[in-house]
Short mmCIF file of N, CA and C in Angstrom, two decimals:
data_model
loop_
_atom_site.label_atom_id
_atom_site.label_comp_id
_atom_site.label_asym_id
_atom_site.label_seq_id
_atom_site.Cartn_x
_atom_site.Cartn_y
_atom_site.Cartn_z
N PHE A 418 31.86 138.70 58.45
CA PHE A 418 30.94 137.83 59.07
C PHE A 418 31.35 136.37 59.51
N GLU A 419 31.24 136.13 60.55
CA GLU A 419 31.68 134.83 60.94
C GLU A 419 30.48 133.95 61.53
N LEU A 420 30.46 132.72 61.30
CA LEU A 420 29.34 131.83 61.75
C LEU A 420 29.10 132.03 63.33
N HIS A 421 30.06 131.90 64.15
CA HIS A 421 29.65 132.17 65.64
C HIS A 421 28.94 133.39 66.01
N GLN A 422 29.01 134.25 65.15
CA GLN A 422 28.21 135.67 65.51
C GLN A 422 26.61 135.40 65.33
N PHE A 423 26.22 134.30 64.68
CA PHE A 423 24.94 134.04 64.45
C PHE A 423 24.24 132.90 65.40
N GLU A 424 25.27 132.60 66.32
CA GLU A 424 24.73 131.41 66.97
C GLU A 424 23.82 131.62 67.79
N ASP A 425 23.69 132.61 68.47
CA ASP A 425 22.42 133.18 69.40
C ASP A 425 21.36 133.05 68.63
N LEU A 426 21.36 133.83 67.43
CA LEU A 426 20.11 134.04 66.58
C LEU A 426 19.58 132.79 66.09
N PHE A 427 20.47 131.58 65.75
CA PHE A 427 20.01 130.39 65.40
C PHE A 427 19.52 129.63 66.54
N SER A 428 20.04 129.72 67.91
CA SER A 428 19.26 129.09 68.88
C SER A 428 17.97 129.78 69.26
N GLN A 429 17.77 131.19 69.09
CA GLN A 429 16.57 131.62 69.60
C GLN A 429 15.43 131.19 68.51
N LYS A 430 15.90 130.92 67.25
CA LYS A 430 14.80 130.36 66.20
C LYS A 430 14.61 129.18 66.56
N LEU A 431 15.44 128.15 66.56
CA LEU A 431 15.47 126.92 67.15
C LEU A 431 14.73 126.28 68.03
N ASP A 432 14.64 127.24 69.33
CA ASP A 432 13.90 127.27 70.51
C ASP A 432 12.31 127.24 70.20
N LYS A 433 12.21 127.81 69.12
CA LYS A 433 10.39 128.04 68.95
C LYS A 433 9.78 126.69 68.47
N TYR A 434 10.96 125.70 67.83
CA TYR A 434 10.63 124.27 67.69
C TYR A 434 10.72 123.29 68.66
N THR A 435 11.34 123.55 69.80
CA THR A 435 11.20 122.57 70.74
C THR A 435 10.12 122.06 71.15
N SER A 436 9.15 122.72 71.62
CA SER A 436 7.75 122.43 72.00
C SER A 436 7.19 121.56 70.84
N TRP A 437 7.44 121.77 69.69
CA TRP A 437 6.95 120.86 68.61
C TRP A 437 7.74 119.57 68.65
N ARG A 438 8.99 119.29 69.00
CA ARG A 438 9.61 118.47 69.00
C ARG A 438 9.16 117.53 69.93
N LYS A 439 8.82 118.04 71.25
CA LYS A 439 8.32 117.19 72.43
C LYS A 439 7.11 116.58 72.07
N TYR A 440 5.98 117.36 71.41
CA TYR A 440 4.77 116.94 71.16
C TYR A 440 5.04 115.84 70.12
N ILE A 441 5.81 115.97 69.03
CA ILE A 441 5.77 115.03 68.06
C ILE A 441 6.41 113.51 68.91
N GLU A 442 7.55 113.45 69.72
CA GLU A 442 7.99 112.41 70.45
C GLU A 442 6.72 111.86 71.23
N GLU A 443 6.06 112.70 71.89
CA GLU A 443 4.74 111.99 72.65
C GLU A 443 3.78 111.52 71.86
N GLU A 444 3.56 111.81 70.77
CA GLU A 444 2.51 111.42 69.73
C GLU A 444 3.07 110.02 69.26
N LYS A 445 4.51 110.08 69.05
CA LYS A 445 5.24 108.92 68.21
C LYS A 445 4.91 107.66 69.41
N GLU A 446 5.06 107.97 70.62
CA GLU A 446 5.07 106.92 71.82
C GLU A 446 3.60 106.44 71.93
N ALA A 447 2.79 107.42 71.47
CA ALA A 447 1.19 107.31 72.04
C ALA A 447 0.87 106.46 70.72
N GLN A 448 1.58 106.48 69.46
CA GLN A 448 1.17 105.59 68.37
C GLN A 448 1.57 104.18 68.28
N VAL A 449 2.85 104.30 68.81
CA VAL A 449 3.46 102.93 69.32
C VAL A 449 2.48 102.05 70.02
N GLU A 450 2.10 102.78 71.34
CA GLU A 450 1.44 102.12 72.42
C GLU A 450 -0.06 101.72 71.65
N LEU A 451 -0.79 102.45 70.95
CA LEU A 451 -1.80 102.33 70.09
C LEU A 451 -1.62 101.14 69.24
N LEU A 452 -0.63 101.37 68.54
CA LEU A 452 -0.41 100.16 67.57
C LEU A 452 -0.06 98.69 68.17
N ASP A 453 0.37 98.66 69.52
CA ASP A 453 0.68 97.49 70.08
C ASP A 453 -0.90 97.05 70.78
N THR A 454 -1.66 97.98 71.09
CA THR A 454 -2.97 97.45 71.76
C THR A 454 -3.82 96.93 70.34
N ILE A 455 -3.80 97.55 69.44
CA ILE A 455 -4.61 96.96 68.13
C ILE A 455 -4.00 95.79 67.82
N ARG A 456 -2.70 95.35 67.98
CA ARG A 456 -2.18 94.10 67.51
C ARG A 456 -2.70 92.96 68.38
N GLU A 457 -2.68 93.54 69.91
CA GLU A 457 -3.18 92.44 70.85
C GLU A 457 -4.68 92.28 70.72
N ALA A 458 -5.48 93.22 70.46
CA ALA A 458 -6.67 92.95 70.05
C ALA A 458 -7.14 92.16 68.99
N ASN A 459 -6.31 92.50 67.76
CA ASN A 459 -6.30 91.65 66.82
C ASN A 459 -6.03 89.96 67.02
N GLN A 460 -5.10 89.77 67.72
CA GLN A 460 -4.67 88.42 67.98
C GLN A 460 -6.00 87.89 68.75
N ALA A 461 -6.38 88.57 69.91
CA ALA A 461 -7.47 87.98 70.75
C ALA A 461 -8.79 87.84 69.52
N PHE A 462 -9.00 88.53 68.93
CA PHE A 462 -10.06 88.42 67.93
C PHE A 462 -9.83 87.06 66.63
N LEU A 463 -8.65 86.89 66.38
CA LEU A 463 -8.51 85.97 65.67
C LEU A 463 -8.58 84.57 66.37
N MET A 464 -7.97 84.69 67.69
CA MET A 464 -8.17 83.22 68.59
C MET A 464 -9.66 83.06 68.84
N ALA A 465 -10.49 84.09 69.27
CA ALA A 465 -11.80 83.78 69.42
C ALA A 465 -12.74 83.48 68.26
N ARG A 466 -12.28 83.80 67.04
CA ARG A 466 -12.86 83.48 65.81
C ARG A 466 -12.52 81.95 65.36
N SER A 467 -11.25 81.71 65.84
CA SER A 467 -10.94 80.19 65.21
C SER A 467 -11.61 79.18 66.03
N ASN A 468 -11.80 79.54 67.07
CA ASN A 468 -12.56 78.44 68.05
C ASN A 468 -13.88 78.56 67.98
N HIS A 469 -14.64 79.56 67.40
CA HIS A 469 -16.03 79.64 67.45
C HIS A 469 -16.55 78.59 66.76
N PRO A 470 -17.73 77.94 67.30
CA PRO A 470 -18.59 76.67 66.82
C PRO A 470 -19.12 77.12 65.26
N LEU A 471 -19.62 78.42 65.42
CA LEU A 471 -20.47 78.96 64.15
C LEU A 471 -19.42 78.73 62.90
N LEU A 472 -18.25 79.43 63.16
CA LEU A 472 -17.29 79.20 61.96
C LEU A 472 -16.83 77.72 61.64
N GLN A 473 -16.77 77.09 62.54
CA GLN A 473 -16.49 75.38 62.34
C GLN A 473 -17.87 75.07 61.40
N GLN A 474 -19.09 75.28 61.83
CA GLN A 474 -20.14 74.94 61.22
C GLN A 474 -20.02 75.21 59.69
N ARG A 475 -19.67 76.42 59.47
CA ARG A 475 -19.70 77.25 58.14
C ARG A 475 -18.41 76.68 57.11
N GLU A 476 -17.55 76.36 57.75
CA GLU A 476 -16.34 75.52 56.95
C GLU A 476 -16.76 74.23 56.64
N LYS A 477 -17.67 73.53 57.57
CA LYS A 477 -18.39 72.15 57.26
C LYS A 477 -19.03 72.23 56.13
N ALA A 478 -20.04 73.19 56.28
CA ALA A 478 -21.02 73.54 55.35
C ALA A 478 -20.43 73.79 54.14
N LEU A 479 -19.48 74.54 53.91
CA LEU A 479 -18.85 74.78 52.54
C LEU A 479 -18.12 73.50 51.96
N SER A 480 -17.68 72.79 52.94
CA SER A 480 -17.01 71.61 52.42
C SER A 480 -18.20 70.69 51.94
N ASN A 481 -19.25 70.42 52.46
CA ASN A 481 -20.35 69.68 52.25
C ASN A 481 -20.74 70.04 50.73
N LEU A 482 -20.84 71.29 50.69
CA LEU A 482 -21.35 71.95 49.52
C LEU A 482 -20.34 71.67 48.24
N GLU A 483 -19.04 71.74 48.50
CA GLU A 483 -18.15 71.47 47.31
C GLU A 483 -18.31 69.92 46.90
N THR A 484 -18.40 69.16 47.81
CA THR A 484 -18.50 67.69 47.58
C THR A 484 -19.77 67.38 46.81
N ALA A 485 -21.04 68.16 47.16
CA ALA A 485 -22.28 67.75 46.74
C ALA A 485 -22.05 68.24 45.17
N ILE A 486 -21.36 69.33 45.10
CA ILE A 486 -21.50 69.94 43.55
C ILE A 486 -20.29 68.84 42.82
N LYS A 487 -19.46 68.43 43.41
CA LYS A 487 -18.58 67.62 42.66
C LYS A 487 -19.44 66.44 42.15
N ARG A 488 -20.24 65.94 43.24
CA ARG A 488 -20.74 64.48 43.21
C ARG A 488 -21.97 64.81 41.98
N PHE A 489 -22.73 66.04 41.99
CA PHE A 489 -23.69 66.38 41.31
C PHE A 489 -22.89 66.21 39.47
N ARG A 490 -21.78 66.92 39.63
CA ARG A 490 -21.22 66.96 38.15
C ARG A 490 -20.84 65.66 37.85
N ASP A 491 -20.18 64.77 38.53
CA ASP A 491 -19.96 63.43 38.14
C ASP A 491 -21.41 62.65 37.79
N ALA A 492 -22.33 62.94 38.42
CA ALA A 492 -23.43 62.09 38.28
C ALA A 492 -24.11 62.45 36.88
N SER A 493 -24.06 63.97 36.87
CA SER A 493 -24.53 64.49 35.61
C SER A 493 -23.92 63.97 34.23
N PHE A 494 -22.43 64.06 34.35
CA PHE A 494 -21.53 63.48 33.28
C PHE A 494 -21.92 62.23 33.06
N ASN A 495 -21.99 61.21 34.13
CA ASN A 495 -22.30 59.76 34.05
C ASN A 495 -23.59 59.58 33.38
N LEU A 496 -24.71 60.44 33.59
CA LEU A 496 -26.19 60.16 33.07
C LEU A 496 -25.87 60.44 31.55
N HIS A 497 -25.26 61.64 31.18
CA HIS A 497 -25.07 61.93 29.88
C HIS A 497 -24.32 60.93 28.95
N ASP A 498 -23.38 60.26 29.44
CA ASP A 498 -22.69 59.21 28.82
C ASP A 498 -23.48 57.96 28.85
N GLY A 499 -24.04 57.76 29.81
CA GLY A 499 -25.14 56.53 29.63
C GLY A 499 -25.96 56.65 28.63
N ALA A 500 -26.58 57.96 28.70
CA ALA A 500 -27.70 58.20 27.75
C ALA A 500 -27.12 57.86 26.25
N ARG A 501 -25.93 58.57 25.79
CA ARG A 501 -25.07 58.37 24.83
C ARG A 501 -24.93 56.84 24.24
N PHE A 502 -24.55 56.21 25.46
CA PHE A 502 -24.06 54.72 25.10
C PHE A 502 -25.41 54.01 24.80
N TYR A 503 -26.58 54.07 25.46
CA TYR A 503 -27.75 53.20 25.24
C TYR A 503 -28.54 53.86 24.02
N ALA A 504 -28.05 54.97 23.62
CA ALA A 504 -28.82 55.53 22.15
C ALA A 504 -27.93 54.66 21.15
N THR A 505 -26.59 54.56 21.24
CA THR A 505 -25.74 53.90 20.53
C THR A 505 -26.03 52.47 20.31
N LEU A 506 -26.15 51.70 21.70
CA LEU A 506 -26.51 50.38 21.54
C LEU A 506 -28.01 50.17 20.97
N GLU A 507 -28.90 51.02 21.25
CA GLU A 507 -30.11 50.66 20.59
C GLU A 507 -30.19 50.90 19.09
N ALA A 508 -29.52 51.60 18.58
CA ALA A 508 -29.19 51.62 17.17
C ALA A 508 -28.46 50.42 16.47
N GLU A 509 -27.50 50.06 17.22
CA GLU A 509 -26.71 48.78 16.92
C GLU A 509 -27.67 47.47 17.15
N LEU A 510 -28.72 47.56 18.12
CA LEU A 510 -29.19 46.38 18.34
C LEU A 510 -30.42 46.32 17.26
N GLN A 511 -30.94 47.42 16.90
CA GLN A 511 -31.92 47.48 15.73
C GLN A 511 -31.30 47.02 14.43
N LYS A 512 -30.21 47.35 14.24
CA LYS A 512 -29.55 46.96 13.12
C LYS A 512 -29.30 45.31 13.10
N LEU A 513 -28.96 44.97 14.33
CA LEU A 513 -28.70 43.31 14.52
C LEU A 513 -29.99 42.65 14.40
N LYS A 514 -31.17 43.16 14.94
CA LYS A 514 -32.32 42.66 14.59
C LYS A 514 -32.83 42.66 13.38
N GLU A 515 -32.71 43.80 12.62
CA GLU A 515 -33.22 43.52 11.16
C GLU A 515 -32.39 42.47 10.29
N GLY A 516 -30.91 42.28 10.81
CA GLY A 516 -30.16 41.56 9.99
C GLY A 516 -30.52 39.94 10.36
N CYS A 517 -31.03 39.85 11.80
CA CYS A 517 -31.41 38.36 12.24
C CYS A 517 -32.75 38.13 11.28
N LEU A 518 -33.75 39.29 11.32
CA LEU A 518 -34.72 38.91 10.41
C LEU A 518 -34.90 38.64 8.98
N ASP A 519 -33.88 39.25 8.53
CA ASP A 519 -33.52 39.14 6.96
C ASP A 519 -33.09 37.69 7.00
N PHE A 520 -32.07 37.48 7.84
CA PHE A 520 -31.76 36.05 7.65
C PHE A 520 -32.35 34.86 7.65
N ALA A 521 -33.46 35.18 8.89
CA ALA A 521 -34.47 34.02 9.20
C ALA A 521 -35.51 33.98 7.93
N MET A 522 -35.64 35.25 7.37
CA MET A 522 -36.49 35.27 6.02
C MET A 522 -35.97 34.51 4.95
N ALA A 523 -34.61 34.72 4.80
CA ALA A 523 -33.73 34.18 3.66
C ALA A 523 -33.81 32.57 4.07
N ARG A 524 -33.60 32.07 5.19
CA ARG A 524 -33.69 30.52 5.49
C ARG A 524 -34.99 30.01 5.27
N HIS A 525 -36.02 30.76 5.64
CA HIS A 525 -37.59 30.54 5.41
C HIS A 525 -37.53 30.32 4.08
N LEU A 526 -37.22 31.21 3.19
CA LEU A 526 -37.38 30.97 1.69
C LEU A 526 -36.50 29.81 1.12
N ASP A 527 -35.31 29.85 1.83
CA ASP A 527 -34.64 28.60 1.23
C ASP A 527 -35.50 27.23 1.67
N ALA A 528 -35.98 27.31 2.69
CA ALA A 528 -36.59 26.04 3.19
C ALA A 528 -37.78 25.67 2.34
N LEU A 529 -38.39 26.84 1.86
CA LEU A 529 -39.80 26.65 1.03
C LEU A 529 -39.19 26.13 -0.40
N ASP A 530 -38.05 26.55 -0.80
CA ASP A 530 -37.50 26.18 -2.09
C ASP A 530 -37.14 24.83 -2.04
N LEU A 531 -36.55 24.40 -0.98
CA LEU A 531 -36.08 22.96 -0.80
C LEU A 531 -37.34 22.08 -0.82
N MET A 532 -38.34 22.68 -0.20
CA MET A 532 -39.73 21.77 -0.10
C MET A 532 -40.38 21.75 -1.59
N GLY A 533 -39.95 22.32 -2.33
CA GLY A 533 -40.56 22.45 -3.58
C GLY A 533 -41.70 23.35 -3.81
N VAL A 534 -42.00 24.01 -2.78
CA VAL A 534 -42.98 25.04 -3.07
C VAL A 534 -42.44 26.30 -3.87
N GLY A 535 -43.31 26.61 -5.02
CA GLY A 535 -42.97 27.62 -5.83
C GLY A 535 -43.27 29.07 -5.22
N HIS A 536 -42.59 30.27 -5.41
CA HIS A 536 -42.95 31.48 -4.86
C HIS A 536 -44.34 31.84 -5.30
N GLY A 537 -44.79 31.60 -6.45
CA GLY A 537 -46.11 32.07 -6.91
C GLY A 537 -47.15 31.43 -5.99
N GLU A 538 -46.82 29.94 -5.50
CA GLU A 538 -47.83 29.15 -4.76
C GLU A 538 -47.87 29.40 -3.23
N ILE A 539 -47.00 30.27 -2.73
CA ILE A 539 -46.91 30.30 -1.42
C ILE A 539 -48.13 31.29 -0.83
N PRO A 540 -48.81 30.94 0.01
CA PRO A 540 -50.10 31.62 0.66
C PRO A 540 -49.43 32.85 1.26
N SER A 541 -50.07 34.00 1.24
CA SER A 541 -49.57 35.15 1.55
C SER A 541 -49.26 35.20 3.25
N ASP A 542 -50.00 34.15 4.11
CA ASP A 542 -49.71 34.46 5.55
C ASP A 542 -48.59 33.50 5.88
N ILE A 543 -47.72 32.75 4.80
CA ILE A 543 -46.52 32.20 5.01
C ILE A 543 -45.45 33.25 4.84
N LEU A 544 -45.68 34.02 3.92
CA LEU A 544 -44.68 35.05 3.74
C LEU A 544 -44.25 35.85 4.71
N GLN A 545 -45.19 35.94 5.85
CA GLN A 545 -44.91 36.78 7.09
C GLN A 545 -43.68 36.40 7.76
N PHE A 546 -43.18 36.95 8.69
CA PHE A 546 -42.01 36.58 9.53
C PHE A 546 -42.22 35.21 10.28
N PRO A 547 -41.04 34.20 10.20
CA PRO A 547 -41.22 33.09 10.98
C PRO A 547 -41.74 33.13 12.37
N GLU A 548 -41.29 34.15 13.11
CA GLU A 548 -41.66 34.24 14.49
C GLU A 548 -43.28 34.08 14.70
N GLN A 549 -43.88 34.70 13.73
CA GLN A 549 -45.67 34.49 13.68
C GLN A 549 -45.99 33.26 13.66
N HIS A 550 -45.52 32.45 12.86
CA HIS A 550 -45.75 30.71 12.61
C HIS A 550 -45.44 30.28 14.09
N SER A 551 -44.70 30.69 14.75
CA SER A 551 -44.38 29.66 16.00
C SER A 551 -45.35 30.04 17.15
N ALA A 552 -46.24 30.64 16.75
CA ALA A 552 -47.46 31.22 18.03
C ALA A 552 -47.76 29.96 18.89
N SER A 553 -48.08 30.46 19.97
CA SER A 553 -48.72 29.40 20.88
C SER A 553 -50.19 28.82 20.58
N PRO A 554 -50.63 27.81 20.71
CA PRO A 554 -51.93 27.54 20.49
C PRO A 554 -52.98 28.36 21.02
N VAL A 555 -52.71 28.89 22.28
CA VAL A 555 -53.72 29.84 22.66
C VAL A 555 -53.64 31.36 21.76
N GLN A 556 -52.59 31.53 21.35
CA GLN A 556 -52.32 32.71 20.45
C GLN A 556 -53.31 32.42 19.02
N GLN A 557 -53.09 31.23 18.48
CA GLN A 557 -53.58 31.03 17.21
C GLN A 557 -55.18 30.80 17.58
N GLN A 558 -55.67 30.39 18.66
CA GLN A 558 -56.82 30.11 18.80
C GLN A 558 -57.57 31.70 18.92
N GLN A 559 -56.76 32.62 19.67
CA GLN A 559 -57.34 34.08 19.75
C GLN A 559 -57.40 34.62 18.28
N ARG A 560 -56.56 34.24 17.34
CA ARG A 560 -56.63 34.62 16.08
C ARG A 560 -58.01 34.33 15.31
N GLN A 561 -58.12 32.96 15.48
CA GLN A 561 -59.05 32.21 14.81
C GLN A 561 -60.44 32.81 15.24
N HIS A 562 -60.65 33.05 16.61
CA HIS A 562 -62.04 33.15 17.34
C HIS A 562 -61.96 34.93 17.51
N PRO A 563 -62.82 35.53 17.29
CA PRO A 563 -62.71 36.92 17.81
C PRO A 563 -62.75 37.01 19.28
N PRO A 564 -62.36 37.90 19.77
CA PRO A 564 -62.36 38.11 21.59
C PRO A 564 -63.68 38.18 21.89
N ASN A 565 -64.10 37.67 22.96
CA ASN A 565 -65.41 37.73 23.83
C ASN A 565 -65.21 39.11 24.51
N LEU A 566 -66.33 39.67 24.82
CA LEU A 566 -66.37 41.12 25.50
C LEU A 566 -66.64 40.84 26.97
N VAL A 567 -66.54 39.41 27.26
CA VAL A 567 -66.84 39.10 28.72
C VAL A 567 -65.50 38.40 29.14
N TRP A 568 -64.98 38.65 30.24
CA TRP A 568 -63.73 38.07 30.92
C TRP A 568 -64.16 36.59 31.03
N ASP A 569 -63.12 35.66 30.62
CA ASP A 569 -63.02 34.23 30.60
C ASP A 569 -61.75 34.03 31.46
N PRO A 570 -61.99 33.53 32.78
CA PRO A 570 -61.08 33.43 33.84
C PRO A 570 -59.94 32.11 33.12
N SER A 571 -60.29 31.37 32.40
CA SER A 571 -59.43 30.32 31.57
C SER A 571 -58.38 30.99 30.63
N MET A 572 -58.78 31.98 30.30
CA MET A 572 -58.12 32.79 28.95
C MET A 572 -57.18 33.77 29.78
N PRO A 573 -55.92 33.67 29.03
CA PRO A 573 -55.00 35.03 29.72
C PRO A 573 -55.30 36.06 29.45
N LEU A 574 -54.99 37.40 30.20
CA LEU A 574 -55.41 38.65 29.88
C LEU A 574 -54.47 38.94 28.65
N LYS A 575 -55.11 39.87 27.95
CA LYS A 575 -54.42 40.17 26.64
C LYS A 575 -54.51 41.89 26.73
N TYR A 576 -53.40 42.56 27.00
CA TYR A 576 -53.27 43.88 26.89
C TYR A 576 -53.09 44.59 25.46
N ALA A 577 -53.75 45.92 25.36
CA ALA A 577 -53.40 46.15 24.02
C ALA A 577 -52.15 46.67 23.82
N THR A 578 -51.64 46.62 22.68
CA THR A 578 -50.18 46.94 22.26
C THR A 578 -50.15 48.20 21.74
N PRO A 579 -49.35 49.10 22.15
CA PRO A 579 -49.19 50.70 21.33
C PRO A 579 -48.99 50.57 20.14
N LYS A 580 -49.46 51.25 19.00
CA LYS A 580 -49.22 51.21 17.75
C LYS A 580 -48.16 52.39 17.42
#
């Protein structure tokens, strides 16, 4: 057996696939054309979308939203930071106030000692804080006389203080 004896048989059998080869080549060309058409349509779509005003409005709205969120977070952080600062400041000022009142009371008692007034002889109203002794004449008058239930235009308005 030699190979050239089977060449006719091989050609007959291969001829059966010739129609399939043509079909595949035609489909391949059609697929390339279809792919080119899709690419062109996609390019046209991208160009139309990038120039569309609605997309530009959306981009601007998203940018504004990002800016607003950042500013809100900054303001929130600053608000909490300020609240902590003022809470600490209030505590320190309260300590300072108490220290000043203690110092003023000590100096007041020193002054009474220098004047020769004994602690047993001190009237109870003098032992109150010094700021209460420097009241204005109107305040002293109001303490001496009970308040009228009728408004007197010559007297300043006095509002109730919270207790």
